Amino acid sequence: MEILAIEARKIKKGFDGNPVLKDVNFTLKAGEVHALVGQNGAGKSTLVKLINGYHQRDGGEIKVFGKASQFSSPKQAQLEGISMVYQDLSLISSLSVADNIFLTEQSKKSVLISNRERMKQAQPFLDMLDVDISPSQKVETLSVGEQQFIEIAKALAMNAKILVLDEPTASLSNNEINDLFKVISTLKEKGISIIYITHYLSDIMRICDAVTVLRDGYTVLEIQTKDTTIDELVEAMLGNKTSTNLTWERQALTQPSHTPLLELQNISTAELDDVSLTVMPGQVVGLAGLLGSGRTEILEAIYGLTPLTKGTLLVNGKEVKISSPRHAIETGINMVPEDRRSQGLVLDFSVEDNVLMASFDRISRSMVLDKSKGQMMVENTIKKLGVKTTGASQSVRFLSGGNQQKVVIGKCLSTDAKILLLDDPTFGIDINAKYEIMKIVNQYVAQGNGVIFVSSEYAEVGSFCDVIYVVNKGRIVNHYSGQRMTEEELLAAVQ
C-alpha cells in the first residue's frame, strides 16, 4: 500500500466563530506536484498553515508519511520535513547565498565555521537544483527568480521532504518561470513532494500531476491534471459554468474632436527615454512588456513618484507638472500600486479607514467628518466590489489577498479620479474576482474616464485593452490599436 506524503481528512477550522474550513480532504503522494486552488477566501492558505503548524485545527486528522501529526509550530513541522516558500521571500540581501541557505541552521548552532567551509557545504544544495549560482554571490545581485531558488535551497538544507510553494510564479518573467519549472521537475525526480498554490491555471496544466479545488471551505474536486481542463477547474472553483475566454465589448467614445484625458509627450526620467502616449475618454490603454521593461516606471512618472527630466504631461489638454501623488489625486489621477500590502494599504487599519483615507476632503466640512456619508461610501464599495469581510471595522490584515486588492481599488475609486493607473490590479486574485474587477473597470471607462492598465498576464492586456503600447528598456517601441490580441501575439511583440 502506497504511503502518502500528506493525508488530511475531514479538516475543520474556524476563526472567531466563523468557519473557514468545513470539511476539507487533501492527499499528496511522494514525489508529486499537487496544485491547491480556489477563489480568495476558499481556505487554501488556512489549510497549508494547518499542515505546517502555524494554526491548530479544530477537527479532522492529518498524517505525514503515514504518521498522525499535530504540529504546534512551523519549526516543529520543519523538523519533520515540511517547509514553506512564501510569496514574500525571507532572504537577507546583503549576505551571501551560502549565508542565507544556512541562516536558520546557524541560528540553532553556536559553532562557527569558515566562509570557505560554508561555501563548500552550500554547493550540493545548489547542485540539487541544477542552477548556475555561486554560493559566494550576494543575494542582492540575484534576480527574483534566482532568489526563489535560494529559498528552495534553504528548505533543502533543512532536510525538506515536502515543499509548499505559495504563488511561485507571481513575480517572475517568462524565462524565470521556465527555469523554475525545470527546478520543480528536478526536485520531483529526487522524490520531493510539492504543494503548489497558484491562481495561474495554465501553470497547473504545465507542471502539476494532480489538483485539489477548494470552494467555501469544502473540497469540491480532487483529480489528476491529465484528466481535467481549465474550464472544469474554473467551474469547480466558481460552482457554475463560466467561459475562460472572456471578451469585452466597449462602445467607442473617442471622436477626432475629443481632447485626450491624458497625454505624455516625449517624457524622460532616470529610467525612461522619450515616452509618448495618449489616453482618450472611454479607453483602456495597456502597457505590455517584460519584467523590468519600464511599465511601472511610466505609471510612477505620471503619478508624481519620479521626477521628469524632459517632456510634457497634459491632462484634458492642459500642461500640468505633477510633483507628488497628492498633486496627482488633486489633478484627477489615482493609482493602484503593484505591491498592495506595502504601498496601497495600512494593514492594521480597518476596511473603512483604508477606503476613506484618500477621500477625507470629500466627506468633511469645516474640518468635521460626515460619518454617515463616509459609512455609506464604504458600504457601497464593499457591495460593489464584493469584498468578503466580517464588516467595515475589520482590519485589512486579516482579509485574503484578493479582498485586500479590492479595498485598494475601492480607495482609488472613492477619490472621483478621471484617470486610473492600474499596476497589475488582478495580481494574486482568483478568476472570479478578476472578472468582477475588470467589469468595474469596464463600467468606469464607459462613463468617459480613462485607464492605463499594466498586467503580468498578457492574455488580460490583449483581450481587455483598446490600445496597447509595447515597452522595452524604458522606451515605447510599438503600439497597436483597434484590435484584440492573443497571448501568443503579444508575447511575441514584447520580445
CSV table of C-alpha atoms in Angstrom, one decimal, residues 360 363-371:
chain,number,residue,atom,x,y,z
A,360,PHE,CA,-11.4,62.7,3.8
A,363,ILE,CA,-16.6,63.7,3.4
A,364,SER,CA,-15.7,66.6,5.6
A,365,ARG,CA,-16.9,70.2,6.0
A,366,SER,CA,-15.2,72.8,8.1
A,367,MET,CA,-12.8,70.1,9.5
A,368,VAL,CA,-15.7,68.0,10.7
A,369,LEU,CA,-16.2,64.5,9.2
A,370,ASP,CA,-19.6,63.5,7.9
A,371,LYS,CA,-19.5,60.0,9.3
